[in-house]
Short mmCIF file of C-alpha atoms in Angstrom, two decimals:
data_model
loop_
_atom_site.label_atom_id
_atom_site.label_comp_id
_atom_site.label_asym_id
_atom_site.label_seq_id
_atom_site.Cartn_x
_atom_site.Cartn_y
_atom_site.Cartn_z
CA UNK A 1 0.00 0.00 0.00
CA UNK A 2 2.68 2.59 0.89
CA UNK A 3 4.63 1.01 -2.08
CA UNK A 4 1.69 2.11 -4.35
CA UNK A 5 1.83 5.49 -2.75
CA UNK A 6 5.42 6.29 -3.20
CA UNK A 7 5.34 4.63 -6.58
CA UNK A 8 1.96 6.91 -7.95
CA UNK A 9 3.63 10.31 -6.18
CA UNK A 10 6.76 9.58 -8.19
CA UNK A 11 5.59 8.93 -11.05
CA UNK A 12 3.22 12.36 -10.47
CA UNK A 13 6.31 13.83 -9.80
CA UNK A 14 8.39 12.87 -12.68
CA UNK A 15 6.15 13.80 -15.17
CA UNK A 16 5.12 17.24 -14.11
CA UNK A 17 9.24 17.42 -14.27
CA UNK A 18 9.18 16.11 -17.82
CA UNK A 19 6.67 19.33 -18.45
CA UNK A 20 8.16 22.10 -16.29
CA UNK A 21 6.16 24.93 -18.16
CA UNK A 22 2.76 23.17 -15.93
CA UNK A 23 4.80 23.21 -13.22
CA UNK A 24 5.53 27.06 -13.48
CA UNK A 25 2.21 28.34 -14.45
CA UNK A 26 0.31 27.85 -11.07
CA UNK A 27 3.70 29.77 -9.83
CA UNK A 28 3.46 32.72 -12.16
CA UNK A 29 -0.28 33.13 -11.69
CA UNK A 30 -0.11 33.50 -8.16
CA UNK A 31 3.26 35.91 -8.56
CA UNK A 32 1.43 37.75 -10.71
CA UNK A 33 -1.96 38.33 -9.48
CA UNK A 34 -0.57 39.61 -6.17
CA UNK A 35 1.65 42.25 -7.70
CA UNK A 36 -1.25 43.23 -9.33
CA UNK A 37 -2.97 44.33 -6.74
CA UNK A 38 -0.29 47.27 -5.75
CA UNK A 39 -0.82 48.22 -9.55
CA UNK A 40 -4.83 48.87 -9.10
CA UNK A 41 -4.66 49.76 -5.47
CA UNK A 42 -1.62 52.36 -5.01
CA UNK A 43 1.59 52.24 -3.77
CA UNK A 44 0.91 53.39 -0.34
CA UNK A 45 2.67 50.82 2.04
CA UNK A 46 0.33 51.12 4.62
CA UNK A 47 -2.82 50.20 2.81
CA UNK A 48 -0.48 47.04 1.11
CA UNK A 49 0.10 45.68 4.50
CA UNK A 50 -3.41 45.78 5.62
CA UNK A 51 -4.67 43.93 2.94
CA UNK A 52 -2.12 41.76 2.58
CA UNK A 53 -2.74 38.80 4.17
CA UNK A 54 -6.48 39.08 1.85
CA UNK A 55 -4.27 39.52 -1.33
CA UNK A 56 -2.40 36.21 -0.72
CA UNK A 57 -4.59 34.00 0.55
CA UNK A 58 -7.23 34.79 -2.17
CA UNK A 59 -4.15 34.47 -4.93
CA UNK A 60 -3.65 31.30 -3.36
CA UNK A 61 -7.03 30.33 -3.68
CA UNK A 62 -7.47 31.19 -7.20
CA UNK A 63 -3.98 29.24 -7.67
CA UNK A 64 -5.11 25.90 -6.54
CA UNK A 65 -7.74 26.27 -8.10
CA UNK A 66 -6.46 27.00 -11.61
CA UNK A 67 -3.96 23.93 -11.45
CA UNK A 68 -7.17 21.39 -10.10
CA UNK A 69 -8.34 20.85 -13.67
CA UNK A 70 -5.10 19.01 -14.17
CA UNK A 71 -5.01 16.72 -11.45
CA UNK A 72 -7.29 13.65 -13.11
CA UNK A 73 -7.34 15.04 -16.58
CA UNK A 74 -4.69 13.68 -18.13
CA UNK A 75 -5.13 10.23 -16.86
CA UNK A 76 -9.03 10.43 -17.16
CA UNK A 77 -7.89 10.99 -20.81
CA UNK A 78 -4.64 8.37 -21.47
CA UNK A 79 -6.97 5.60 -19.30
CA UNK A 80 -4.24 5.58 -16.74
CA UNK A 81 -7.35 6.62 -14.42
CA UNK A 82 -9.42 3.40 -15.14
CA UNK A 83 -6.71 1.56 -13.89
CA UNK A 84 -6.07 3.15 -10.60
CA UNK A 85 -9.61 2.14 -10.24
CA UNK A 86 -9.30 -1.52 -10.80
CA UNK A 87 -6.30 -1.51 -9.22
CA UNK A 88 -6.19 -3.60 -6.11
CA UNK A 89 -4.90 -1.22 -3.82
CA UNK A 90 -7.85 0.70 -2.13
CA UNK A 91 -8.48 3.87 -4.12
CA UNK A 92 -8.20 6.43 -0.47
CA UNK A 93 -4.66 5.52 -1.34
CA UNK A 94 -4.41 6.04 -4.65
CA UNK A 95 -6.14 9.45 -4.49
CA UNK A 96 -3.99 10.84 -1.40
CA UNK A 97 -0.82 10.11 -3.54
CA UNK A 98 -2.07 11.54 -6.30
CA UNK A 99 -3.16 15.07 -4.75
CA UNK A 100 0.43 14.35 -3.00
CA UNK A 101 2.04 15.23 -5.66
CA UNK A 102 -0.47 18.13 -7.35
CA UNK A 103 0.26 19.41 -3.86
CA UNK A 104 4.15 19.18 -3.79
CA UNK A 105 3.66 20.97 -7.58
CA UNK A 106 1.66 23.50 -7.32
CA UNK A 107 1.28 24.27 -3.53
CA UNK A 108 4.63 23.73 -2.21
CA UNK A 109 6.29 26.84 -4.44
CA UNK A 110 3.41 29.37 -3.82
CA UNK A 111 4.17 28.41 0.00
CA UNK A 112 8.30 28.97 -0.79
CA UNK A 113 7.82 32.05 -2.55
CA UNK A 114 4.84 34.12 -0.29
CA UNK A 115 7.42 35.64 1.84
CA UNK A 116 9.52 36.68 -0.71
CA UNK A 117 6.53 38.65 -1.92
CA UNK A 118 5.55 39.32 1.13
CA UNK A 119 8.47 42.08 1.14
CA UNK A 120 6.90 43.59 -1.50
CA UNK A 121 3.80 44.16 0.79
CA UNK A 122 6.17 45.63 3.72
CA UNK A 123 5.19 42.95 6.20
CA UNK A 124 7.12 42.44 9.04
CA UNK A 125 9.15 39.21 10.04
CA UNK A 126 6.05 37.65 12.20
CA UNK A 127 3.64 38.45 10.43
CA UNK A 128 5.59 36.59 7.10
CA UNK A 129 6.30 33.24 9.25
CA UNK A 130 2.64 32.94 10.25
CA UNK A 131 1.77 33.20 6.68
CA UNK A 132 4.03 30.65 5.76
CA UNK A 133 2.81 28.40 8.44
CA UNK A 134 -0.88 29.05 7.22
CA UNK A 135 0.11 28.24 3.59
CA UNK A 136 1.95 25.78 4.52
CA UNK A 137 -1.23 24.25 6.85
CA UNK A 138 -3.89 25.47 4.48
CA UNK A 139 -2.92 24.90 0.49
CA UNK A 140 -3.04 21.06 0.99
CA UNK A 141 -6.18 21.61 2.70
CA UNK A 142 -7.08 23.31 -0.71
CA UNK A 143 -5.94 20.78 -2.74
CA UNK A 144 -7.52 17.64 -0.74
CA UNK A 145 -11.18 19.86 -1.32
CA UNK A 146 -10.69 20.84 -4.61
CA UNK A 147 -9.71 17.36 -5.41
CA UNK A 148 -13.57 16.36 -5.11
CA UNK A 149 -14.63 19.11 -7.45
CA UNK A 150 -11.96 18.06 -9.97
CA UNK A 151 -13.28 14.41 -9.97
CA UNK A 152 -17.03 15.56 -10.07
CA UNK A 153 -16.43 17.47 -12.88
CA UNK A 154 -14.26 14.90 -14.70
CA UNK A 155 -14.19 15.61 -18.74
CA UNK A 156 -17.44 17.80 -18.67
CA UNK A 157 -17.68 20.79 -21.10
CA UNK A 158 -16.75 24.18 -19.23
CA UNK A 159 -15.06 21.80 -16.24
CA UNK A 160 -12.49 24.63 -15.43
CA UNK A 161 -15.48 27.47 -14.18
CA UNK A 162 -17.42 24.31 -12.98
CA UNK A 163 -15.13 23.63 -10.82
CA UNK A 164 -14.69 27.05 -9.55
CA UNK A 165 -18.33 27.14 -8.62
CA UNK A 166 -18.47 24.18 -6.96
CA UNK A 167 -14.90 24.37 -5.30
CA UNK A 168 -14.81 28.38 -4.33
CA UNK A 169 -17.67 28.03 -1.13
CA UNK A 170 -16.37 25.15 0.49
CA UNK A 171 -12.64 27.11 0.16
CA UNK A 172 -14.35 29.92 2.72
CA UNK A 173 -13.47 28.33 6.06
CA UNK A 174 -9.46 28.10 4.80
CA UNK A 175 -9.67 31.16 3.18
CA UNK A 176 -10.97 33.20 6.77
CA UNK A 177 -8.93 31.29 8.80
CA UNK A 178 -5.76 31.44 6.96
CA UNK A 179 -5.90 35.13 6.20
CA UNK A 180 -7.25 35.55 9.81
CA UNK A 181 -3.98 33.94 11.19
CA UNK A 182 -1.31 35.98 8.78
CA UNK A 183 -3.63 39.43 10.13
CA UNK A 184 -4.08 38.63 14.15
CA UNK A 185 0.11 38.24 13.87
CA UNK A 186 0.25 41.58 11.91
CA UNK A 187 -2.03 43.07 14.46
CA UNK A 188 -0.27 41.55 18.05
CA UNK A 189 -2.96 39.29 18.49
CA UNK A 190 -1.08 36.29 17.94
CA UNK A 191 -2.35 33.78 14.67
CA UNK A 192 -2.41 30.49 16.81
CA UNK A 193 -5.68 30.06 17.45
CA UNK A 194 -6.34 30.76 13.86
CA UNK A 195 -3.32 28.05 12.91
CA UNK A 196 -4.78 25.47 14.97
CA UNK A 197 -8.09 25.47 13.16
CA UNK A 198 -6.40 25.43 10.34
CA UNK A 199 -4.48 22.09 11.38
CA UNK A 200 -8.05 20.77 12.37
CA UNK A 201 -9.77 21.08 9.46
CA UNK A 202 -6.65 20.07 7.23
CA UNK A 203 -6.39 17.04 9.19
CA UNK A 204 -10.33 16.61 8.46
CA UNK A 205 -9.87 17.01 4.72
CA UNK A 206 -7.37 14.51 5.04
CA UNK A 207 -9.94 11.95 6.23
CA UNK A 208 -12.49 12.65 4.27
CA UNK A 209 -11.61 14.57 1.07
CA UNK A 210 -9.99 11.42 -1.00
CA UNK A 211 -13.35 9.35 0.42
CA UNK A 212 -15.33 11.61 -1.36
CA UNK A 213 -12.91 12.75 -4.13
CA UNK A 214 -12.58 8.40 -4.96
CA UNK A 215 -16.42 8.01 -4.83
CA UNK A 216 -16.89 11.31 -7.39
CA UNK A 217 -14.41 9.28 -9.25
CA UNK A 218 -16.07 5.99 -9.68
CA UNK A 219 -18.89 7.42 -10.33
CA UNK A 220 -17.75 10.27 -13.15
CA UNK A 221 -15.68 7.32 -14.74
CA UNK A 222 -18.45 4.76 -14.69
CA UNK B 1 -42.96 -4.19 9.51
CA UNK B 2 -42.03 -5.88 6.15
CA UNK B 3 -45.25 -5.32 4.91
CA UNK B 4 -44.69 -1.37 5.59
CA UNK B 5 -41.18 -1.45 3.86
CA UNK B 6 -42.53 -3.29 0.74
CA UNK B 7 -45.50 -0.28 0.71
CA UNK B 8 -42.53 2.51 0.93
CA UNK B 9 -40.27 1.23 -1.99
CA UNK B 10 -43.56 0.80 -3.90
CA UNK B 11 -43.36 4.70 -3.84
CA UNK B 12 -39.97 4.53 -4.94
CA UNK B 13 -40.59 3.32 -8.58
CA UNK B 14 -41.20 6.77 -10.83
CA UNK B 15 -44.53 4.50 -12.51
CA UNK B 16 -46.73 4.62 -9.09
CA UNK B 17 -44.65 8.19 -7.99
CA UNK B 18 -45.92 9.81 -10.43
CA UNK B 19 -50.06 9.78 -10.00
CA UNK B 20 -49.43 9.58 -6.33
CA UNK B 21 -47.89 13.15 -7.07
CA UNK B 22 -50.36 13.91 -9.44
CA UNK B 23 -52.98 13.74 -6.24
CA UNK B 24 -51.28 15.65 -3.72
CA UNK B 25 -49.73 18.34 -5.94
CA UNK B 26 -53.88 19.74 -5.57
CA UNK B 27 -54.16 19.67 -1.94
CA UNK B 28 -50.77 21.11 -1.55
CA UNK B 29 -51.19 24.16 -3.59
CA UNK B 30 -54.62 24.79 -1.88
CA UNK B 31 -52.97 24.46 1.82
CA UNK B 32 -50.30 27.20 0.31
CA UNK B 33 -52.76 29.44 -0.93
CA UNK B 34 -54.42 29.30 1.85
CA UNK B 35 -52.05 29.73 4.25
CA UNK B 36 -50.22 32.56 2.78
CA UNK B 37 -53.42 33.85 2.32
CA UNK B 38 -53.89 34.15 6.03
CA UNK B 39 -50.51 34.70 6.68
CA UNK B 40 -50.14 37.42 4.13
CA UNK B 41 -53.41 39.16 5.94
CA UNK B 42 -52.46 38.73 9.16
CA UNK B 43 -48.93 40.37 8.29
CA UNK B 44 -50.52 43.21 7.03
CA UNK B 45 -53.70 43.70 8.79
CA UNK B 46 -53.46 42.22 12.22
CA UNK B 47 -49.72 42.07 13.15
CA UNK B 48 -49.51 45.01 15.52
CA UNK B 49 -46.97 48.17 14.47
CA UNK B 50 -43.35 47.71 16.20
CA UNK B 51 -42.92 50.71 18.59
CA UNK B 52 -39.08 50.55 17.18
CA UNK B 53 -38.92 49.74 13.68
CA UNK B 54 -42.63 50.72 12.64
CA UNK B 55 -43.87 49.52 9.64
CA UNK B 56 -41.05 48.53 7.84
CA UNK B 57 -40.70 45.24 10.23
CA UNK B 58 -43.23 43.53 8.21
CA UNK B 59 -40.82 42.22 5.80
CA UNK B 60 -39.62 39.86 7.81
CA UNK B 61 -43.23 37.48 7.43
CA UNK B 62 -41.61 36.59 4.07
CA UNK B 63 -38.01 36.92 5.19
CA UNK B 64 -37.35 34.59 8.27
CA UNK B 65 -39.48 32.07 6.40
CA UNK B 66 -37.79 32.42 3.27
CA UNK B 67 -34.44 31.76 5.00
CA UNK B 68 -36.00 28.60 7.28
CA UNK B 69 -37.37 27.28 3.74
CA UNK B 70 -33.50 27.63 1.97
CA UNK B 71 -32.07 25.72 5.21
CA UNK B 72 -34.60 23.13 5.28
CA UNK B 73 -34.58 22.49 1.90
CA UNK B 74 -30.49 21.81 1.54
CA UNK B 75 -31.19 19.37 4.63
CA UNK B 76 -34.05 17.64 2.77
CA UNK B 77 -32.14 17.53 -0.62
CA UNK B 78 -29.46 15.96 1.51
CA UNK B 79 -31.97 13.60 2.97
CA UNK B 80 -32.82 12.53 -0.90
CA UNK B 81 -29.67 12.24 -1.58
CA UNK B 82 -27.72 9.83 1.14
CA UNK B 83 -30.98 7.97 0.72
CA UNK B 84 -30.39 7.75 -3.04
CA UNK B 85 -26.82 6.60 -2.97
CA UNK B 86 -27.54 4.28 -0.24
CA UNK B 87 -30.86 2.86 -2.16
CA UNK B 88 -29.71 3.48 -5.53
CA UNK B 89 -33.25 4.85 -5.94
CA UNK B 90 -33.89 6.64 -9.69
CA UNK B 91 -36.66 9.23 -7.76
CA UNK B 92 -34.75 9.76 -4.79
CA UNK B 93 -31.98 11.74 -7.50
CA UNK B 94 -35.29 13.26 -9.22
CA UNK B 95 -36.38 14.74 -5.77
CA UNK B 96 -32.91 16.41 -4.99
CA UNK B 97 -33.05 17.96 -8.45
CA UNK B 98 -36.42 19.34 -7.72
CA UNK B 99 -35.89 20.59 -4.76
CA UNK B 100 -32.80 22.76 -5.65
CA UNK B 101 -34.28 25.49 -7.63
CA UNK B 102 -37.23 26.32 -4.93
CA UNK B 103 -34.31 26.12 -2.37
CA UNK B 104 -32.16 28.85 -4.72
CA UNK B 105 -34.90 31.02 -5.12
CA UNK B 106 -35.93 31.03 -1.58
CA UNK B 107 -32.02 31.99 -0.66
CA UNK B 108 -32.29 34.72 -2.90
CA UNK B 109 -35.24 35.76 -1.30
CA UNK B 110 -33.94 35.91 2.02
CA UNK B 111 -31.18 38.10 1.23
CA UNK B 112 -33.04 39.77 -0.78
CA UNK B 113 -35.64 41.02 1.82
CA UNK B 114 -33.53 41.10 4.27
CA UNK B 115 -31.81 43.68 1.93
CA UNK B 116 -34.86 45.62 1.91
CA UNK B 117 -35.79 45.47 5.68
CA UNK B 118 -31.78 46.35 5.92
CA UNK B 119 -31.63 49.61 4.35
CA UNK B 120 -34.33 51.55 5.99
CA UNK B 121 -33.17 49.46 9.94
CA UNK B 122 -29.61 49.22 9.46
CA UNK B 123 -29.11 52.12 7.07
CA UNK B 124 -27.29 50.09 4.60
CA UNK B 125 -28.12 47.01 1.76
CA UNK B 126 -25.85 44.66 2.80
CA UNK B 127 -23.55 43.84 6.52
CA UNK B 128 -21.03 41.35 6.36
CA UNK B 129 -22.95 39.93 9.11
CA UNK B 130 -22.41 35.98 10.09
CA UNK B 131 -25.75 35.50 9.12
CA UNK B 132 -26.03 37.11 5.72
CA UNK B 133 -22.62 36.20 4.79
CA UNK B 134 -23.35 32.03 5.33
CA UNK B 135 -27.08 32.71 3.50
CA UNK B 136 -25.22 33.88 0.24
CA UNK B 137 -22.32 31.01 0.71
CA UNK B 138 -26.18 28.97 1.10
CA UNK B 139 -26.91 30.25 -2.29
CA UNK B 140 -23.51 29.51 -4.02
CA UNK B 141 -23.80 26.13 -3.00
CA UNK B 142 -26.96 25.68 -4.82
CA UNK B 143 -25.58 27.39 -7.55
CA UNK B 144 -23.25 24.89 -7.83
CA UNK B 145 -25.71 22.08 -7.29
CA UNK B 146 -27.54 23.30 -10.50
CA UNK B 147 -24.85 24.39 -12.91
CA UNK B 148 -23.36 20.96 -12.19
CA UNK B 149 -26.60 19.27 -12.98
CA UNK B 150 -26.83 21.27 -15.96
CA UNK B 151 -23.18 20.03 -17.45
CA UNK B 152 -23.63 16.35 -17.18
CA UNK B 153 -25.90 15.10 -19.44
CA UNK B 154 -26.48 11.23 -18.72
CA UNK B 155 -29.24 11.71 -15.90
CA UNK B 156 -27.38 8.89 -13.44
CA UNK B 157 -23.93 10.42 -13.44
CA UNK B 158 -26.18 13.58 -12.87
CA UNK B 159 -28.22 12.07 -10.16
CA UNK B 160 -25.24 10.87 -8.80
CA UNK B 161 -22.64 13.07 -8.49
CA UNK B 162 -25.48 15.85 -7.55
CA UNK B 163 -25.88 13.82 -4.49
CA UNK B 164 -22.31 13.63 -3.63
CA UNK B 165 -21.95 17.32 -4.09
CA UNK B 166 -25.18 18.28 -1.70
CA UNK B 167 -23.56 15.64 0.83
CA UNK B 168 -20.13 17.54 1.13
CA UNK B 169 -21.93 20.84 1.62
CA UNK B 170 -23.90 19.48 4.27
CA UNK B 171 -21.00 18.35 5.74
CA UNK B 172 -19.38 21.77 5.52
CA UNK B 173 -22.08 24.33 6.28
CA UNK B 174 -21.70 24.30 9.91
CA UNK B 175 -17.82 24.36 9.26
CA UNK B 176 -18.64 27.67 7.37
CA UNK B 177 -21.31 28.74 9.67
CA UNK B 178 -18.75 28.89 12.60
CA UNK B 179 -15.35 29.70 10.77
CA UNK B 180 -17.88 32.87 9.19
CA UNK B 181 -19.13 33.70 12.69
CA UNK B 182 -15.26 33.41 14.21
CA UNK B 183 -14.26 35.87 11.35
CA UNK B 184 -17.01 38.26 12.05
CA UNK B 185 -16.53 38.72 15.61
CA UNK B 186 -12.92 38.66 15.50
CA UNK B 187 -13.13 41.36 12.83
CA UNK B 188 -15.51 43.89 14.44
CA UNK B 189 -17.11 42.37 17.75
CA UNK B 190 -21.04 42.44 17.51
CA UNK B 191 -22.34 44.47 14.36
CA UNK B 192 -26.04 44.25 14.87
CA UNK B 193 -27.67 41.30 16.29
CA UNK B 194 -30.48 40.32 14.11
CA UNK B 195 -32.68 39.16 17.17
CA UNK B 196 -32.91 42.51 18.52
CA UNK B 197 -33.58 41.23 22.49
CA UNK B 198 -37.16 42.49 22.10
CA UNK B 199 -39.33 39.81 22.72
CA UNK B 200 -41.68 38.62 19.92
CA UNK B 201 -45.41 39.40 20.24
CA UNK B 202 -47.70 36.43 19.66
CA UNK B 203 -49.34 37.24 17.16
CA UNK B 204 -46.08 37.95 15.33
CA UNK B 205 -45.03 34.69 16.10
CA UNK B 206 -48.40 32.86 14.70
CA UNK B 207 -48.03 34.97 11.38
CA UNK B 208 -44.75 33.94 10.69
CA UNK B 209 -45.50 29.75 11.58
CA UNK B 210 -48.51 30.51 9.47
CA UNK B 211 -46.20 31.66 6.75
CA UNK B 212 -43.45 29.38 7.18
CA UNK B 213 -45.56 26.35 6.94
CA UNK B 214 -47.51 28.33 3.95
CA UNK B 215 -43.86 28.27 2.16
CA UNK B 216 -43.47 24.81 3.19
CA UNK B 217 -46.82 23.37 1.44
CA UNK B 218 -45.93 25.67 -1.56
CA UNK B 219 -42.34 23.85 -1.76
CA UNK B 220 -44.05 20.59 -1.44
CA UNK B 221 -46.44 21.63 -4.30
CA UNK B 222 -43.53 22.77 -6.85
CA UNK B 223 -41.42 20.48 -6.00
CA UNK B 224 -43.98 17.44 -7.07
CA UNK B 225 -44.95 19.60 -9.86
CA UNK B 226 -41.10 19.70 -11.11
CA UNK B 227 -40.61 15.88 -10.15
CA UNK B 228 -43.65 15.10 -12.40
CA UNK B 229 -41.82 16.90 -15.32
CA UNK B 230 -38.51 15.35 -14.63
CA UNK B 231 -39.94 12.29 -14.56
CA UNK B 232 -42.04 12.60 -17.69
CA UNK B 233 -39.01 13.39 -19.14
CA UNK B 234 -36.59 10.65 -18.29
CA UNK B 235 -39.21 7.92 -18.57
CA UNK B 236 -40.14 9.26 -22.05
CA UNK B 237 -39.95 6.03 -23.91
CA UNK B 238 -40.81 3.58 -21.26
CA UNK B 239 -44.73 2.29 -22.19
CA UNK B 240 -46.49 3.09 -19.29
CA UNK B 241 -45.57 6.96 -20.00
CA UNK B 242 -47.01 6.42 -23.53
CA UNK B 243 -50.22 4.68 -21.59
CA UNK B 244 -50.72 7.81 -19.67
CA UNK B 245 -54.14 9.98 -20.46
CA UNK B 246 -52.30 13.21 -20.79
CA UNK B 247 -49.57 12.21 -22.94
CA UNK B 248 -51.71 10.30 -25.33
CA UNK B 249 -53.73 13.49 -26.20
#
């Protein structure tokens, strides 16, 4: 069982590497998107650090969510998905391993490179760890969710705003506590409380996401 | 007791669903109009003046019902649909796509009144109040629910991964009842609670059951009305549709 799981995350793994410019996109989106925001907003430093911790969380949102359409696609396409599911390992497996390595691809960087935007945004040196920590807690929580909007909507026409719709309101609870953490550290109320609910419900999605992700599965691939 | 369970399943099939519906859509739709008759009069009419908010309070006869009707209904489409993917029941899919669009429409409502009764007690549209905020996240998720059904196109997949959807959200709403309530007060402390400590008069009260369980018959009433169609519709070419007086004319 945890030979199928290493063996599925490296194979994820080595062919995102064979096709680096996937790997990069999610990466340049989020970049992007949050130094737009100084462009539309002004370049007044105060404002930037108040609404930073809302800038980067939502970029990281819409990040995650941009790269989900990718994480059965391709195999839903080359069959390597109808396999998985005959396979006799149990699918929970399968699945986990799977949004592993979507995870280590497209939520790992945004979490490496938030602080270095983060000096963009003026933020101080607390206020960038606990946003770190809450990336670090909260994008896999992203993935594991979005994972069961990304099977639901498996090769359906318009699957990439489907998913959004289905994906974006059950994103709220990471999306208020993670910002909420990165803001009570700006403010001196200290993020832990905030950080801790974000462990609980990541280790919830953990348990229950690729259940529901592997049933949405069987039955868009039926 | 296995004579009771055979009776229930009978209901299951869409063949004896569908005049069973055909009887009670009637005698729903009278109880509605009848009750939000009353309840419409008795808002208006009888309902006293409140010494604080005046006239303007009335609203909320059509809004607190409104919003009871959108919960309910998510739980009840979630009833339909554990029960479907349990059962593997064809109507049990038919009655959580029926449901959804009353269940939208009375979300909208909601926030839509309780725009109205916002702007001349509040001063504003729209608070980012706990309440208000997880009523429009309410809405989204029946968004979802429908533009989903309306992508797949084989009914079962439909049916199916509906279900699944409505299941999830009912497994996150509270999450995003309390993590919205959290943000709120850690944000701004207490805006303006909605039950305003004044205690309810009874006549209030009775006007707004009589109008809640007015809403309720009318759900009941559209939603049969909508099954009937849906079912029509899937069981198109089956013979005992083609048997039926209204489709042979």
């Amino acid at each position: 069982m945890f030979n199928a799981f290493r063996t599925l995350v490296g194979r994820d793994l080595l062919l995102a590497m064979r096709r680096r410019s996937d790997l990069f996109t999610t990466l340049f989106f989020f970049v992007i998107v949050v130094s737009l925001f100084p462009l539309g907003i002004g370049p007044e430093l105060n404002t930037l650090r108040l609404i930073a911790p809302g800038v980067f969380w939502v970029a990281a949102l819409l990040a995650s969510m941009l790269a989900l359409e990718r994480l059965f696609a391709i195999d839903y396409e080359d069959g390597a998905l109808e396999q998985m599911l005959l396979a006799p390992q149990p699918l929970f497996v399968l699945v986990l391993a799977k949004v592993t390595a979507h995870w280590l691809v497209t939520g790992l960087p945004l979490v490496l490179m938030a602080p270095l935007l983060g000096l963009q945004y003026d933020m101080a040196n607390d206020a960038l760890l606990a946003m770190v920590i809450s990336l670090l807690l909260g994008t896999p929580a992203l993935s594991l969710i979005g994972a069961i909007g990304a099977a639901l909507t498996l090769g359906l026409r318009g699957g990439g705003v489907l998913v959004s719709l289905l994906v974006l309101p059950l994103y709220i609870p990471v999306l208020i506590f993670g910002s909420g953490s990165v803001e009570a550290t700006a403010s001196g109320l200290g993020g832990q409380g905030h950080l801790l609910m974000l462990g609980a419900i990541l280790i919830l999605s953990l348990l229950f996401a690729p259940l529901a992700a592997s049933a949405a599965l069987r039955i868009s691939a039926e | 007791m296995n004579a009771r369970l055979l009776n229930w399943f009978k209901f299951s099939s869409p063949a004896t669903f569908y005049p069973l519906a055909g009887r009670l859509v009637p005698i729903f739709t009278l109880i509605a109009v009848a009750l939000i008759g009353v309840g419409l009069y008795m808002s208006f009419f009888v309902a006293p003046t409140d010494y604080k908010q005046g006239e303007g309070y009335r609203i909320i006869f059509v809004h607190v019902p409104a919003a009871w009707m959108s919960m309910f209904i998510y739980l009840i489409m979630a009833f339909w649909a554990g029960l479907g993917l349990v059962f593997n029941t064809r109507l049990s899919g038919m009655m959580t796509r029926a449901l959804a669009p009353t269940g939208a429409i009375f979300a909208f409502l909601a926030l839509w009144t309780g725009a109205f009764w916002g702007k001349p007690m509040w001063g504003t549209w729209w608070v980012w109040d706990a309440r208000l905020t997880s009523e429009l996240i309410l809405l989204f998720l029946y968004l979802g629910y429908l533009a989903l059904q309306g992508a797949i196109d084989d009914t079962r997949r439909a049916d199916r991964a509906g279900a699944l959807l409505v299941l999830v959200g009912v497994i996150n709403i509270p999450i995003i009842y309390y993590s919205v309530q959290w943000w709120n007060t850690l944000h701004q402390g207490a805006t303006i609670s909605m039950d305003n400590g004044s205690k309810m008069g009874v006549t209030m009260l009775w006007t707004m059951l009589i109008m809640a369980l007015g809403f309720w018959a009318y759900t009941i009433a559209v939603a049969l009305v909508r099954v009937r169609s849906i079912i029509l519709e899937r069981e198109a070419d089956t013979t005992w549709v083609s048997e039926l007086a209204e489709v042979r004319r």
